[in-house]
XYZ file of C-alpha atoms in Angstrom:
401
model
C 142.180 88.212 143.936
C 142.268 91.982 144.157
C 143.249 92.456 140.736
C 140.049 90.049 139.747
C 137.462 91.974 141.881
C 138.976 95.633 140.615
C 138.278 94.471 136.968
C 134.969 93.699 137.921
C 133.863 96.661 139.319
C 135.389 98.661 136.413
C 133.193 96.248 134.092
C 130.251 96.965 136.280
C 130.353 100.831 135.951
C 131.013 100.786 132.471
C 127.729 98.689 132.038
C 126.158 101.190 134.560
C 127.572 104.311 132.663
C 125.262 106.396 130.365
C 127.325 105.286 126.911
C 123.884 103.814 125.379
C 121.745 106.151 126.677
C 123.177 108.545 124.112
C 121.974 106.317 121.275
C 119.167 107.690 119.632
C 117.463 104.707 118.327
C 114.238 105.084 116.861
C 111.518 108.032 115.575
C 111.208 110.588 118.923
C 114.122 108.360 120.989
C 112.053 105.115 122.235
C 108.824 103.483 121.867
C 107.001 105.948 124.320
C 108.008 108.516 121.882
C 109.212 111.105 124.730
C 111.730 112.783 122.822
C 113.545 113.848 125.570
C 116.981 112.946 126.752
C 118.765 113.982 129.880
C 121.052 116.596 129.585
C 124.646 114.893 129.645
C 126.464 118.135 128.611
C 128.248 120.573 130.168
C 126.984 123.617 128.590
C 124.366 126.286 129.572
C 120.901 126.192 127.166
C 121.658 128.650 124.498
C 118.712 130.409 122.132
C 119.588 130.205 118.509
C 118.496 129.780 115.138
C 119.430 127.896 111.822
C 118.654 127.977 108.155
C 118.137 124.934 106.807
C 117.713 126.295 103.642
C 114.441 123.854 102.580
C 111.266 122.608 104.759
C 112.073 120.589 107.432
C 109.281 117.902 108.166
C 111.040 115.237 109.813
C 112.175 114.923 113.808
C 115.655 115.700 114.804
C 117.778 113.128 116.590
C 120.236 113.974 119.434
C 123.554 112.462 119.637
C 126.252 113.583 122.423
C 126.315 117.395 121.663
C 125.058 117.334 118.543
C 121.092 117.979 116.806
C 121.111 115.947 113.723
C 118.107 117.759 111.115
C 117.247 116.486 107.628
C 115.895 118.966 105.272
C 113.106 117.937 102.529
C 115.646 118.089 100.298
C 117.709 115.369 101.945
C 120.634 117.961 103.001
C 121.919 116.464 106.341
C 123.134 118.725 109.043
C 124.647 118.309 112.311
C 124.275 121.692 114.660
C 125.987 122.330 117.775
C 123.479 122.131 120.589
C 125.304 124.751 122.419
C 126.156 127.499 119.737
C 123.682 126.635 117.395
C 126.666 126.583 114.711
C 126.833 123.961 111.850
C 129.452 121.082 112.430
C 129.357 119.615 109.021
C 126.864 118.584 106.677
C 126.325 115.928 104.175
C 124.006 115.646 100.946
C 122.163 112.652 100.634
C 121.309 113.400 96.817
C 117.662 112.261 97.591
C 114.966 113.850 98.832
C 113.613 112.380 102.363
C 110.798 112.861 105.180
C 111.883 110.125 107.237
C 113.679 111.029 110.726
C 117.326 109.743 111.573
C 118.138 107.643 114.137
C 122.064 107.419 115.399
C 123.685 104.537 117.012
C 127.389 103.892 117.684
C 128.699 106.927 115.941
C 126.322 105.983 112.852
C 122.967 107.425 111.633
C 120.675 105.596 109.763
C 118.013 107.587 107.455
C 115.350 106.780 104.702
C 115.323 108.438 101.215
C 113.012 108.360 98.101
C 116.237 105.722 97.085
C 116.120 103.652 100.087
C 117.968 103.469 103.323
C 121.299 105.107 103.894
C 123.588 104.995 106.884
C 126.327 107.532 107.596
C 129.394 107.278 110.001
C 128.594 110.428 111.506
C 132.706 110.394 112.060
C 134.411 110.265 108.874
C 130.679 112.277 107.108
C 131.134 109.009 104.860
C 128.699 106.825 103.692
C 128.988 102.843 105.138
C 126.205 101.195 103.083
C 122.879 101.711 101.485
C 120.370 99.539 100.863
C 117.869 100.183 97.638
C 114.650 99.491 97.777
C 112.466 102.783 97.133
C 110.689 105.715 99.005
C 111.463 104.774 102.550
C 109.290 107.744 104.691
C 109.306 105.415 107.733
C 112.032 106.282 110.576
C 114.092 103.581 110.869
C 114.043 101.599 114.772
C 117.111 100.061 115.762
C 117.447 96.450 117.456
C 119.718 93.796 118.367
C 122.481 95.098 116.061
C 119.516 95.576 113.345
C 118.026 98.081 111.856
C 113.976 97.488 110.872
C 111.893 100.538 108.429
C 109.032 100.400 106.507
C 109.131 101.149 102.738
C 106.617 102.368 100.259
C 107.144 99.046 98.213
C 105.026 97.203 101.093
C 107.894 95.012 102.717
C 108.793 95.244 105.766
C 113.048 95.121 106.001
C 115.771 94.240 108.637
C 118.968 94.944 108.211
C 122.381 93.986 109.175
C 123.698 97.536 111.042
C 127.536 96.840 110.232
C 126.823 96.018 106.273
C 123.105 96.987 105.536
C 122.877 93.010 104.337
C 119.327 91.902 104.168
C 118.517 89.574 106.853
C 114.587 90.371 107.525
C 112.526 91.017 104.537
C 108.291 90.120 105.003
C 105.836 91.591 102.606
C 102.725 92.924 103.295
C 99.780 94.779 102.113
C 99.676 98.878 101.153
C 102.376 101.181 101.536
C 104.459 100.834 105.022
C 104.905 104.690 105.929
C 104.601 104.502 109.393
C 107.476 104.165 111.873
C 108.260 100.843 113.303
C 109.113 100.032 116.926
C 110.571 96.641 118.247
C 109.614 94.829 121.530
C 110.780 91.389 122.737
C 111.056 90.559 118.951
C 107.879 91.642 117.975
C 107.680 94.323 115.319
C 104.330 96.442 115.012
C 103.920 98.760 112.086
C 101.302 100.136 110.491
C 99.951 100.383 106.757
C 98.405 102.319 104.262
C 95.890 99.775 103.367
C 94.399 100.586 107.409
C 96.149 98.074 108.909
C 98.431 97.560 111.997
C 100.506 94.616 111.284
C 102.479 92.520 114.505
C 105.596 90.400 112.795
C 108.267 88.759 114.782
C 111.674 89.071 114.571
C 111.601 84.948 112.980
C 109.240 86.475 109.844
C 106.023 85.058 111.437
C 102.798 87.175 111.734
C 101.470 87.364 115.214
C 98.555 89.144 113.941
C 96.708 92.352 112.354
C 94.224 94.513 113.272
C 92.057 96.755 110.586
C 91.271 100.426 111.231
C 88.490 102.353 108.828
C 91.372 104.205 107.021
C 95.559 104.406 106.520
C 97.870 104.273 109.637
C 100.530 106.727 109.228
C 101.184 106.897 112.553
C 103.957 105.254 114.523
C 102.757 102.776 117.679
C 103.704 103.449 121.328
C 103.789 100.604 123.627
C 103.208 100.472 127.434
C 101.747 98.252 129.447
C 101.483 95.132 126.869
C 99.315 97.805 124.867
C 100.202 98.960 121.476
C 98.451 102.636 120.950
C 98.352 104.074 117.526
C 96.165 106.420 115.527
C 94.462 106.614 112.482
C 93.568 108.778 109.592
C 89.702 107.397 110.412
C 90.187 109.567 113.503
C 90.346 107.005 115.845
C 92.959 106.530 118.402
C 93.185 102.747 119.174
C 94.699 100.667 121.798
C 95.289 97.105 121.448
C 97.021 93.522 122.902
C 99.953 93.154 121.904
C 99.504 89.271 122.318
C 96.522 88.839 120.384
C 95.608 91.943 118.950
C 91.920 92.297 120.230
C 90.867 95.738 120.858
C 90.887 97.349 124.224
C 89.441 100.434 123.838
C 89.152 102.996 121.335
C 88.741 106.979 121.018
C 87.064 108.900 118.298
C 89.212 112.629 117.848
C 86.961 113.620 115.334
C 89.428 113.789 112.444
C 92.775 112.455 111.076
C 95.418 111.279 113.310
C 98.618 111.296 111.520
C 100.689 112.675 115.230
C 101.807 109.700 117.209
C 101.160 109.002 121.036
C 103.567 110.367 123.679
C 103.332 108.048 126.484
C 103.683 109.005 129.669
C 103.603 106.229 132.144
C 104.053 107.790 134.977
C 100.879 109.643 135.199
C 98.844 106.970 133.234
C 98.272 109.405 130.152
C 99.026 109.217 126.680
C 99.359 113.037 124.394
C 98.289 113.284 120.802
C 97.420 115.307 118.284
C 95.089 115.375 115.558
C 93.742 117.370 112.333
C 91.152 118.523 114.476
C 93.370 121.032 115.561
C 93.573 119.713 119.103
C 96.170 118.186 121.329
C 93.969 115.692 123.900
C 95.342 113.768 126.741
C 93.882 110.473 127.037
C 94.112 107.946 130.186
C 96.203 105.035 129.197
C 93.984 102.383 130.834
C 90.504 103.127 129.323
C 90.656 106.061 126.863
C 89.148 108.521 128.936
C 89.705 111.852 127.620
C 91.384 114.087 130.816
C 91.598 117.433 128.518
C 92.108 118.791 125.147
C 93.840 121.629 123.862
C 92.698 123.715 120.642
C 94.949 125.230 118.296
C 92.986 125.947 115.639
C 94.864 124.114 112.652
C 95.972 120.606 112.340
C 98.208 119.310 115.224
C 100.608 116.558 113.099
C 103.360 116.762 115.462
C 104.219 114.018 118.192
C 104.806 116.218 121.179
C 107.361 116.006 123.588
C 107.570 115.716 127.316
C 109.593 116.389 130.262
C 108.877 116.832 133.784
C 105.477 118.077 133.888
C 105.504 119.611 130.321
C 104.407 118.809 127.041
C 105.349 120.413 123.616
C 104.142 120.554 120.251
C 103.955 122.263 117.154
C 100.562 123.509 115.247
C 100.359 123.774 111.431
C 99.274 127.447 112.205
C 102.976 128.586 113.053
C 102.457 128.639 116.669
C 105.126 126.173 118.926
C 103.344 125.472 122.104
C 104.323 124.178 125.892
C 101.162 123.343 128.287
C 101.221 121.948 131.230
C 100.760 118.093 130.976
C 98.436 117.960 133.827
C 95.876 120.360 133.170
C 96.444 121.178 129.217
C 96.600 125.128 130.315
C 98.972 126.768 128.073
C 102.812 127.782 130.199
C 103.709 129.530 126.996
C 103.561 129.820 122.995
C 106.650 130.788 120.551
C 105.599 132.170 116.601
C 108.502 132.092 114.818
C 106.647 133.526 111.668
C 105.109 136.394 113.884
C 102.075 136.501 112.461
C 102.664 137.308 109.057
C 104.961 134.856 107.930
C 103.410 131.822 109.353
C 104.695 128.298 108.373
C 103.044 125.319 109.336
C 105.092 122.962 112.089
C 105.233 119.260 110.965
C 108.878 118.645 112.400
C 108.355 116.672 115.965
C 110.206 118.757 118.416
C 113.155 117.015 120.917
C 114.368 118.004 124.200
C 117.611 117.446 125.699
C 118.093 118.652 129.228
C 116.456 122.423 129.335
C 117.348 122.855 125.296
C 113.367 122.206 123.050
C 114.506 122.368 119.156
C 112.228 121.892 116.629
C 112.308 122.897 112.642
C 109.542 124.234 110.905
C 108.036 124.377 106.600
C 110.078 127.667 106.934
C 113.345 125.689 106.805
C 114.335 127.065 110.208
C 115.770 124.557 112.994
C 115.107 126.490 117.036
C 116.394 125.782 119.591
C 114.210 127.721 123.241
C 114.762 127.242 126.499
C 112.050 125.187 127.968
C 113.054 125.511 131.935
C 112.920 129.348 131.427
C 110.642 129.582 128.844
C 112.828 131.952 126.862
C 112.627 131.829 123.027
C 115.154 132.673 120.674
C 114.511 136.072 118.649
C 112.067 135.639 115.149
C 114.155 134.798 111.739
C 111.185 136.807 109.837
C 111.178 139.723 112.383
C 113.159 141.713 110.143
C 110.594 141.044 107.257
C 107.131 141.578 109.640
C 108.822 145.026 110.346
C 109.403 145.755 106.876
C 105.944 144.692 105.837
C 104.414 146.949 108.306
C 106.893 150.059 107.455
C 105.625 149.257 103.506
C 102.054 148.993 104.916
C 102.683 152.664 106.890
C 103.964 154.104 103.646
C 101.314 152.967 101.243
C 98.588 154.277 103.991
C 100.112 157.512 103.795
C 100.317 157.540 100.305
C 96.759 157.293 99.863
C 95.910 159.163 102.642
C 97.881 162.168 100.838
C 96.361 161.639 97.294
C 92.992 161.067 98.791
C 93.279 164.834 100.543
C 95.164 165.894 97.436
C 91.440 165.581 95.349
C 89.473 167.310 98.318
């Protein structure tokens, strides 16, 4: 009898322990789009930097130690959260600007050739499935994995084989990122629209926007919210699909919402050049945060923080309740700005990000320390050459006199 009842508690904390949490299973970790993750390891937040060597424009996933980045170029590289060191790397001999998503050791990624998945392990490819550009991020459920592809279908796949066993066509080009709820599947489409499909292939529903949905959804509440290049940022039923309210941000929306739950308030950016926080149950605007260029990042949040990238070069951390700025990192100081497009994560105190640079950072968000500038060295030079010319003319302007 003793025997029975220790068994059971050993199968009760192993279903209690933090193994899945470490999964990283869709575009920005779930379907409020946080991108956070409690810190599970045992190091100290370290401040470092790494080449990736080509624009990075997708979101890094986080998997035990390990920041997992994809370059525009489809070079995959897995960093050491702690040293900032590369692991390994793999090339996926495609170019890609969808995001990975790991589960069970394996990450799952979409290139201009389809969907790939990698045991993260052996660095060896299990399966791929062809089918064209995939941009969407893959979301992973019930032992299947669900994307988007430029082709217009809308695929599920078998995660141990990549065997086709959910394949529904529909309208435009599927870019955005799907998420999954209680077998429902909402996605959104070039052609404007935001489509609901179960799990069993039927359509639940649509809903038409004034322009393309690049955007991924964020669920809460039985809501789906979503944005749209018409520069509206919608929230709908998820039974029905009837409109519940809707926000005008005055331009694009390509960011996706961060939900926060907690506090009733939902993050996101737009071309605008602002970052507004919006009240989940009616759309009312609580503040909004200029950067001056287009804000295409989904930001991330923890504790009472939110962070974001600008395509001006700036990386920024506000406060979530009040939108006043805590503090702002340039990695391009100034002179050799690159636009941020990469959706930064956070796990435990450690905020990494990449940029168009091809730089990956990784800051300390608890102590708001940043890491030192990769173009430092050439913003010093630049203003040495700038000192030298100046002097130059200087001299052969005093020279004629």
């Amino acid at each position: 009898m003793y025997k029975k009842l220790f068994i059971a508690l050993i199968i009760c904390i192993l279903c209690l322990s933090p193994i899945a949490a470490e999964n990283w299973n869709s575009f920005a970790g779930d379907v409020t789009h946080s991108g956070y993750r409690d810190d599970s390891s045992d190091f100290v937040t370290n401040l470092w930097t790494f080449n990736m060597e080509s624009p990075v424009h997708s979101s890094p996933a986080i998997y035990k130690d390990y920041v997992y980045f994809v370059s525009s170029q489809g070079i995959l590289k897995a960093i050491d959260m702690e040293t900032g060191e590369e692991e390994w790397d793999f090339d996926l001999k495609a170019k890609t600007n969808s995001s990975p998503i790991i589960n069970s050791n394996v990450l799952y990624i979409g290139c201009e050739d389809g969907l790939k998945a990698i045991d993260i392990n052996s660095h060896e490819v299990v399966w791929k499935y062809d089918c064209g550009n995939v941009e969407s991020t893959p979301f992973f459920y019930k032992d299947a994995v669900y994307f988007g592809c430029d082709d217009g279908h809308l695929y599920g796949l078998n995660k141990s084989n990549g065997k086709e066993i959910f394949n529904k066509k529909l309208d435009g080009e599927l870019k955005s990122s799907p998420i999954v709820v209680d077998d429902d599947i909402y996605i959104g489409s070039t052609n404007g629209k935001l489509y609901s499909i179960g799990t069993d292939k039927n359509k639940n529903w649509d809903f038409t926007t004034g322009d393309e949905i690049l955007s991924s959804p964020g669920f809460v509440n039985k809501s789906v919210i979503f944005g749209s290049s018409d520069g509206d940022l919608y929230c709908v039923n998820k039974s029905n699909g009837d409109l519940i309210w809707k926000v005008d941000l005055n331009n694009k929306v390509l960011s996706s919402p961060t939900i926060d739950e907690h506090d009733n308030s939902i993050y996101i950016g737009s071309d605008e050049g602002n970052l507004t926080c919006l009240d989940i149950r009616d759309g009312t605007v609580k503040w909004s945060f200029k950067t001056g260029d287009k804000v295409q990042t989904t930001p991330a949040l923890k504790d009472n923080l939110i962070a974001f990238g600008s395509n001006n070069g700036n990386f920024y951390v506000l406060n979530k309740y009040t939108g006043k700025e805590e503090f702002t990192y340039n990695p391009g100081t100034i002179l050799f700005n690159s636009p941020i497009t990469s959706s930064a994560v956070i796990n435990g105190n450690s905020l990494i990000f990449g940029d168009d640079s091809g730089n990956a950072y990784s800051l300390n968000i608890n102590k708001y320390e940043v890491p030192g500038s990769p173009q430092l060295f050439y913003s010093i030079a630049a203003l040495i050459i700038a000192i030298i010319v100046a002097i130059v003319v200087i001299r052969k302007i005093r020279s004629r006199k």
